[in-house]
mmCIF file of C-alpha atoms in Angstrom:
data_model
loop_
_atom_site.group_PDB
_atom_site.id
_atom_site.type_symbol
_atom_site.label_atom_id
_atom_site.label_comp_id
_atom_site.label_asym_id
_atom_site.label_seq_id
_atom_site.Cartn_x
_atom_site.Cartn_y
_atom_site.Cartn_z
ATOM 1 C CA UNK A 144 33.606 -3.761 -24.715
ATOM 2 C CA UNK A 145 35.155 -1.087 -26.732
ATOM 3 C CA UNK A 146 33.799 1.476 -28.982
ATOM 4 C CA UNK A 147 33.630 -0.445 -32.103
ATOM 5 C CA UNK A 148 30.751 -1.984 -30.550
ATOM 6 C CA UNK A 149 28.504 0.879 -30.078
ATOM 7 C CA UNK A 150 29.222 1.507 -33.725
ATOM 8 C CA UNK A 151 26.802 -1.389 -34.382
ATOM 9 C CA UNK A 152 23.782 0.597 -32.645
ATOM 10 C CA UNK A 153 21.947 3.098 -34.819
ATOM 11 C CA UNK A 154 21.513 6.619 -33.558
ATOM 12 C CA UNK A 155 19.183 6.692 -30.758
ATOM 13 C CA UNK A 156 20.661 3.372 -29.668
ATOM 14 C CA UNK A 157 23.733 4.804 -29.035
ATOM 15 C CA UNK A 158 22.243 7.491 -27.307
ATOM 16 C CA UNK A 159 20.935 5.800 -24.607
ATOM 17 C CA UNK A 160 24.336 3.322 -24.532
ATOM 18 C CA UNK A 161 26.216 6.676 -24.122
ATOM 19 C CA UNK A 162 24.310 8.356 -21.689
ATOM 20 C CA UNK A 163 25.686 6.212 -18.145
ATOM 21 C CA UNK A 164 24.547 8.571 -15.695
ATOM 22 C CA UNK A 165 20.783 9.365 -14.488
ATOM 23 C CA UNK A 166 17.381 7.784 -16.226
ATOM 24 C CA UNK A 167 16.742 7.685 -19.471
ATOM 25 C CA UNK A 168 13.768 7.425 -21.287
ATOM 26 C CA UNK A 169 13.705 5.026 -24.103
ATOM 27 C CA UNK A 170 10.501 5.417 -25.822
ATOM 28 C CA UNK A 171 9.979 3.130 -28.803
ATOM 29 C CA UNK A 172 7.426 0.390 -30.014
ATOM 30 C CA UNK A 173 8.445 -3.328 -29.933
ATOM 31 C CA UNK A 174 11.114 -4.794 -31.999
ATOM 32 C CA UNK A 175 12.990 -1.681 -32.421
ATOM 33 C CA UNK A 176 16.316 -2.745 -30.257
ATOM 34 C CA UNK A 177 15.333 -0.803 -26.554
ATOM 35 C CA UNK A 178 16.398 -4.309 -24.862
ATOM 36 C CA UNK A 179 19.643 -3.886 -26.792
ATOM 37 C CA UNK A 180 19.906 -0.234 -26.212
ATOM 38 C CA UNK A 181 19.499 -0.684 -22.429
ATOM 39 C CA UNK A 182 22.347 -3.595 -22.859
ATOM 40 C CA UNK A 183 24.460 -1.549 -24.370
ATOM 41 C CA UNK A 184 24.330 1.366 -21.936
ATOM 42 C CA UNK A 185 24.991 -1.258 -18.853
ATOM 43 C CA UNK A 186 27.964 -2.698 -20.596
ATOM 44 C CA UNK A 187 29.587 0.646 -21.820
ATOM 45 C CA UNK A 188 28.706 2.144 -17.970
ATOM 46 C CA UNK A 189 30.685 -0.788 -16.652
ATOM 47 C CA UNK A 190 33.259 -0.661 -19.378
ATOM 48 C CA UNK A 191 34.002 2.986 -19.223
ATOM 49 C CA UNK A 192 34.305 2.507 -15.302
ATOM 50 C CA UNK A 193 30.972 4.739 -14.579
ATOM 51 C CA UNK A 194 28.872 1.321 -12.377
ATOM 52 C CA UNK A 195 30.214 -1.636 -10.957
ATOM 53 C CA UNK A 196 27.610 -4.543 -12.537
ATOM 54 C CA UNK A 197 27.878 -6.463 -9.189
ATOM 55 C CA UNK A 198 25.877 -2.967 -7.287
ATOM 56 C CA UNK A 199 22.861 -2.768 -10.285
ATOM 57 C CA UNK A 200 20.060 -4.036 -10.799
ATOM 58 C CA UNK A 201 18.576 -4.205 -14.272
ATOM 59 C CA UNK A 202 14.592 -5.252 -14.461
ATOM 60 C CA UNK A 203 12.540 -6.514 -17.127
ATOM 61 C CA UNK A 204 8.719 -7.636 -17.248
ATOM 62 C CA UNK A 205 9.142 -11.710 -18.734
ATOM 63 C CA UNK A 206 11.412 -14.208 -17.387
ATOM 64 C CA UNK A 207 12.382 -14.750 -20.765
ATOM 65 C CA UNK A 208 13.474 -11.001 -21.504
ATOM 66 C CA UNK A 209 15.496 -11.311 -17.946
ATOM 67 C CA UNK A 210 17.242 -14.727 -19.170
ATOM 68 C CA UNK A 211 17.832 -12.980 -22.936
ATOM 69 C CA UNK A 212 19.416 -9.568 -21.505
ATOM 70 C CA UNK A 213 21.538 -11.614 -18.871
ATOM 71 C CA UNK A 214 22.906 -13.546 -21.745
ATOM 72 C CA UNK A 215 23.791 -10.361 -23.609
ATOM 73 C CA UNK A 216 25.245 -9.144 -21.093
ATOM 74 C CA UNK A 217 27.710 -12.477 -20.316
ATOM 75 C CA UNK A 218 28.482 -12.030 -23.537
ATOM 76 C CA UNK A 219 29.424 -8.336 -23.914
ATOM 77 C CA UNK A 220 31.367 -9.175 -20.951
ATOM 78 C CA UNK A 221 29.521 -8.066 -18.168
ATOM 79 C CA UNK A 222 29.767 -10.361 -15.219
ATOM 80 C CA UNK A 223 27.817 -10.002 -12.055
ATOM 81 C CA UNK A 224 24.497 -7.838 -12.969
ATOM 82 C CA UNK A 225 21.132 -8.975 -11.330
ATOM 83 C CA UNK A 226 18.781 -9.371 -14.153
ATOM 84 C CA UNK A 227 15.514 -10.211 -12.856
ATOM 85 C CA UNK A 228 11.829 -9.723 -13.106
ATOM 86 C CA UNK A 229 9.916 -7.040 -11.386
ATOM 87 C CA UNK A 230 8.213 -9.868 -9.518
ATOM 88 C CA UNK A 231 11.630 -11.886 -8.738
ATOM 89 C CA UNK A 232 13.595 -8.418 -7.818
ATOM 90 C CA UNK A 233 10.323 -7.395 -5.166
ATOM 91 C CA UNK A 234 10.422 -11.367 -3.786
ATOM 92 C CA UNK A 235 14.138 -11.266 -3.307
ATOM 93 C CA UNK A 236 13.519 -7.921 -1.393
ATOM 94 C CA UNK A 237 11.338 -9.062 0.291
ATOM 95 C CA UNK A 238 12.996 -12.232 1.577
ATOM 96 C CA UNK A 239 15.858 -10.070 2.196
ATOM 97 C CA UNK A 240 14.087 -7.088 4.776
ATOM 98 C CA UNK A 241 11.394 -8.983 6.279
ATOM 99 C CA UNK A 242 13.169 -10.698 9.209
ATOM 100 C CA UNK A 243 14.777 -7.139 9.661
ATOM 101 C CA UNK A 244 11.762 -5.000 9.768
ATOM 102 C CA UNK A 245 9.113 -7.399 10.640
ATOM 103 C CA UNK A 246 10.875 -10.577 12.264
ATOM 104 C CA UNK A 247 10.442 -14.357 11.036
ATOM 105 C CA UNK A 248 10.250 -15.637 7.334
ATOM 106 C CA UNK A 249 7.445 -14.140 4.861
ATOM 107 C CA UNK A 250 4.776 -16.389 4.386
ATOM 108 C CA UNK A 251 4.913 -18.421 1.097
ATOM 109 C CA UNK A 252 3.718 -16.137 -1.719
ATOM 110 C CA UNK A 253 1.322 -18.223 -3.616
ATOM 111 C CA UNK A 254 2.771 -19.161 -6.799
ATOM 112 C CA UNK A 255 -0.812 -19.750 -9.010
ATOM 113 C CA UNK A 256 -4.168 -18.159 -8.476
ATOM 114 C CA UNK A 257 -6.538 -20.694 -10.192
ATOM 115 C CA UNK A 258 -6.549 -23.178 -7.538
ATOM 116 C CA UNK A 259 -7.291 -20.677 -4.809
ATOM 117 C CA UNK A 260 -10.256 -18.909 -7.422
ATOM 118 C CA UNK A 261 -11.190 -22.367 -8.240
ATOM 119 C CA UNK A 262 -11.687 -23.168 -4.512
ATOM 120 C CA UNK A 263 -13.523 -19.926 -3.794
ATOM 121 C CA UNK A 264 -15.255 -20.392 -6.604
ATOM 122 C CA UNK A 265 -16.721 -23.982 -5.921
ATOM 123 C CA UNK A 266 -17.410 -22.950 -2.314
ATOM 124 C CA UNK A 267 -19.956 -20.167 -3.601
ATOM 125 C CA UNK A 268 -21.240 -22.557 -6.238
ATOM 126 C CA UNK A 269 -20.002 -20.792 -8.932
ATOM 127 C CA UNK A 270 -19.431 -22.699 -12.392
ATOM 128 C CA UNK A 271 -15.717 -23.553 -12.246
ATOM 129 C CA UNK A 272 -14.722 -23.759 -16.001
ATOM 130 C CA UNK A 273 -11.706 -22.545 -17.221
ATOM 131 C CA UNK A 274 -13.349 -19.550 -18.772
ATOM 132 C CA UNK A 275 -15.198 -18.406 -16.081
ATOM 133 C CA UNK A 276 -12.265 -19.256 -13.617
ATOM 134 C CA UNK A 277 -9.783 -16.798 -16.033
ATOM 135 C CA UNK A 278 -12.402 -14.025 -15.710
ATOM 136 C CA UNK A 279 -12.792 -14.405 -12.305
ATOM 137 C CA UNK A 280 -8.978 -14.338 -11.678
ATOM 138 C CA UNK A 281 -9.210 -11.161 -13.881
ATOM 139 C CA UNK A 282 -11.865 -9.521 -12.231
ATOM 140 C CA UNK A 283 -10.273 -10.037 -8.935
ATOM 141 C CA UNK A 284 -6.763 -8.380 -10.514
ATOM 142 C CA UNK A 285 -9.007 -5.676 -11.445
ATOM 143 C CA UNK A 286 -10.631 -5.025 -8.446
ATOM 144 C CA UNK A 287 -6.730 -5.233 -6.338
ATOM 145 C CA UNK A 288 -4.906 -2.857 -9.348
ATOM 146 C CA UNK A 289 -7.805 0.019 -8.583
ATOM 147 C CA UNK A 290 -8.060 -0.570 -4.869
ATOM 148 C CA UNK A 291 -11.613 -1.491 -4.411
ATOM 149 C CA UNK A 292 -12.290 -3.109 -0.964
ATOM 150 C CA UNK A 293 -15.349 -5.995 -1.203
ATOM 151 C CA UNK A 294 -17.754 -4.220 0.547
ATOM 152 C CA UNK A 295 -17.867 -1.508 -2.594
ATOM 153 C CA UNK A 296 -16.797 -3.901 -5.094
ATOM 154 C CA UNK A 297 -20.286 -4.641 -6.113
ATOM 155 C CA UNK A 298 -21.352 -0.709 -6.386
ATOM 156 C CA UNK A 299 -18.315 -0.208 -8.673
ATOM 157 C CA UNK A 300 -18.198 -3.549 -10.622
ATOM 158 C CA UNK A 301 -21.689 -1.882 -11.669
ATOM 159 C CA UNK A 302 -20.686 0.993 -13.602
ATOM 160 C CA UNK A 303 -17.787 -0.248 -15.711
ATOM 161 C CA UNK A 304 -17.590 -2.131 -18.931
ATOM 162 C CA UNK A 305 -15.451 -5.640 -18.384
ATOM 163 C CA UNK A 306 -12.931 -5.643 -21.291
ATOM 164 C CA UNK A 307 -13.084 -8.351 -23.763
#
């Protein structure tokens, strides 16, 4: 990659391309080129000799956005980076320090949640539609993301609003 490529970026773009060492903060809404920006800056790092892409690890929330920035970054010439989810980086982590710290293979993580709601579900003779099964699912998320333990689930579940 050479410079006449960051002349493509607009201002704040190159900013962030420029800026190879330490975090940056790339605040913007969607559609306004932060994927690309964050691109950029990994190609120009490994260009101008500042990170070796085969020691990073870039991270991304969709599979899709991991397969689109790997592909940008083939073909700005950047060989070697590990693109990945947050999900797929923590699994591969994971995989990779468990027989170290804890001995033996992980147990499979479960790979979908509706089967496993839909048999909890049917067990407590719950209505198992897909509706209700979603906002189950969803309630249960809720209830993990704020750390509520079932014996005070019930107490807590009380006093909030669901969203819609």
């Amino acid at each position: 990659m050479d410079a006449d490529l960051l002349e493509d970026l607009d201002p704040e773009q190159r900013a962030v391309a420029e800026s190879v060492e330490g975090p940056v903060v790339v605040w913007a809404g969607a559609g306004t080129g932060k994927t690309r920006a964050v691109t950029y800056r990994i190609a120009h790092a490994t260009h101008v000799g500042a990170h070796d892409p085969r020691r990073g690890l870039a991270v991304t929330f969709t599979t899709r956005a991991a397969g689109e920035m790997r592909e940008r970054l083939l073909r700005l010439g950047v060989e070697g980076m590990q693109v990945r989810t947050f999900h797929s980086a923590a699994l591969r982590q994971l995989r990779h320090f468990w027989p170290r710290a804890i001995g033996g293979q992980p147990q499979d993580i479960l790979a979908k949640t509706m089967p496993i709601v839909a048999e909890a579900a049917s067990r407590c003779a719950v209505a198992t539609d897909s509706a209700t099964l979603r906002d189950l699912a969803a309630e249960i998320a809720w209830a993990k993301q704020v750390e509520i333990d079932p014996e005070h689930y019930a107490d807590r579940a009380s006093q909030r609003t669901p969203p819609l």
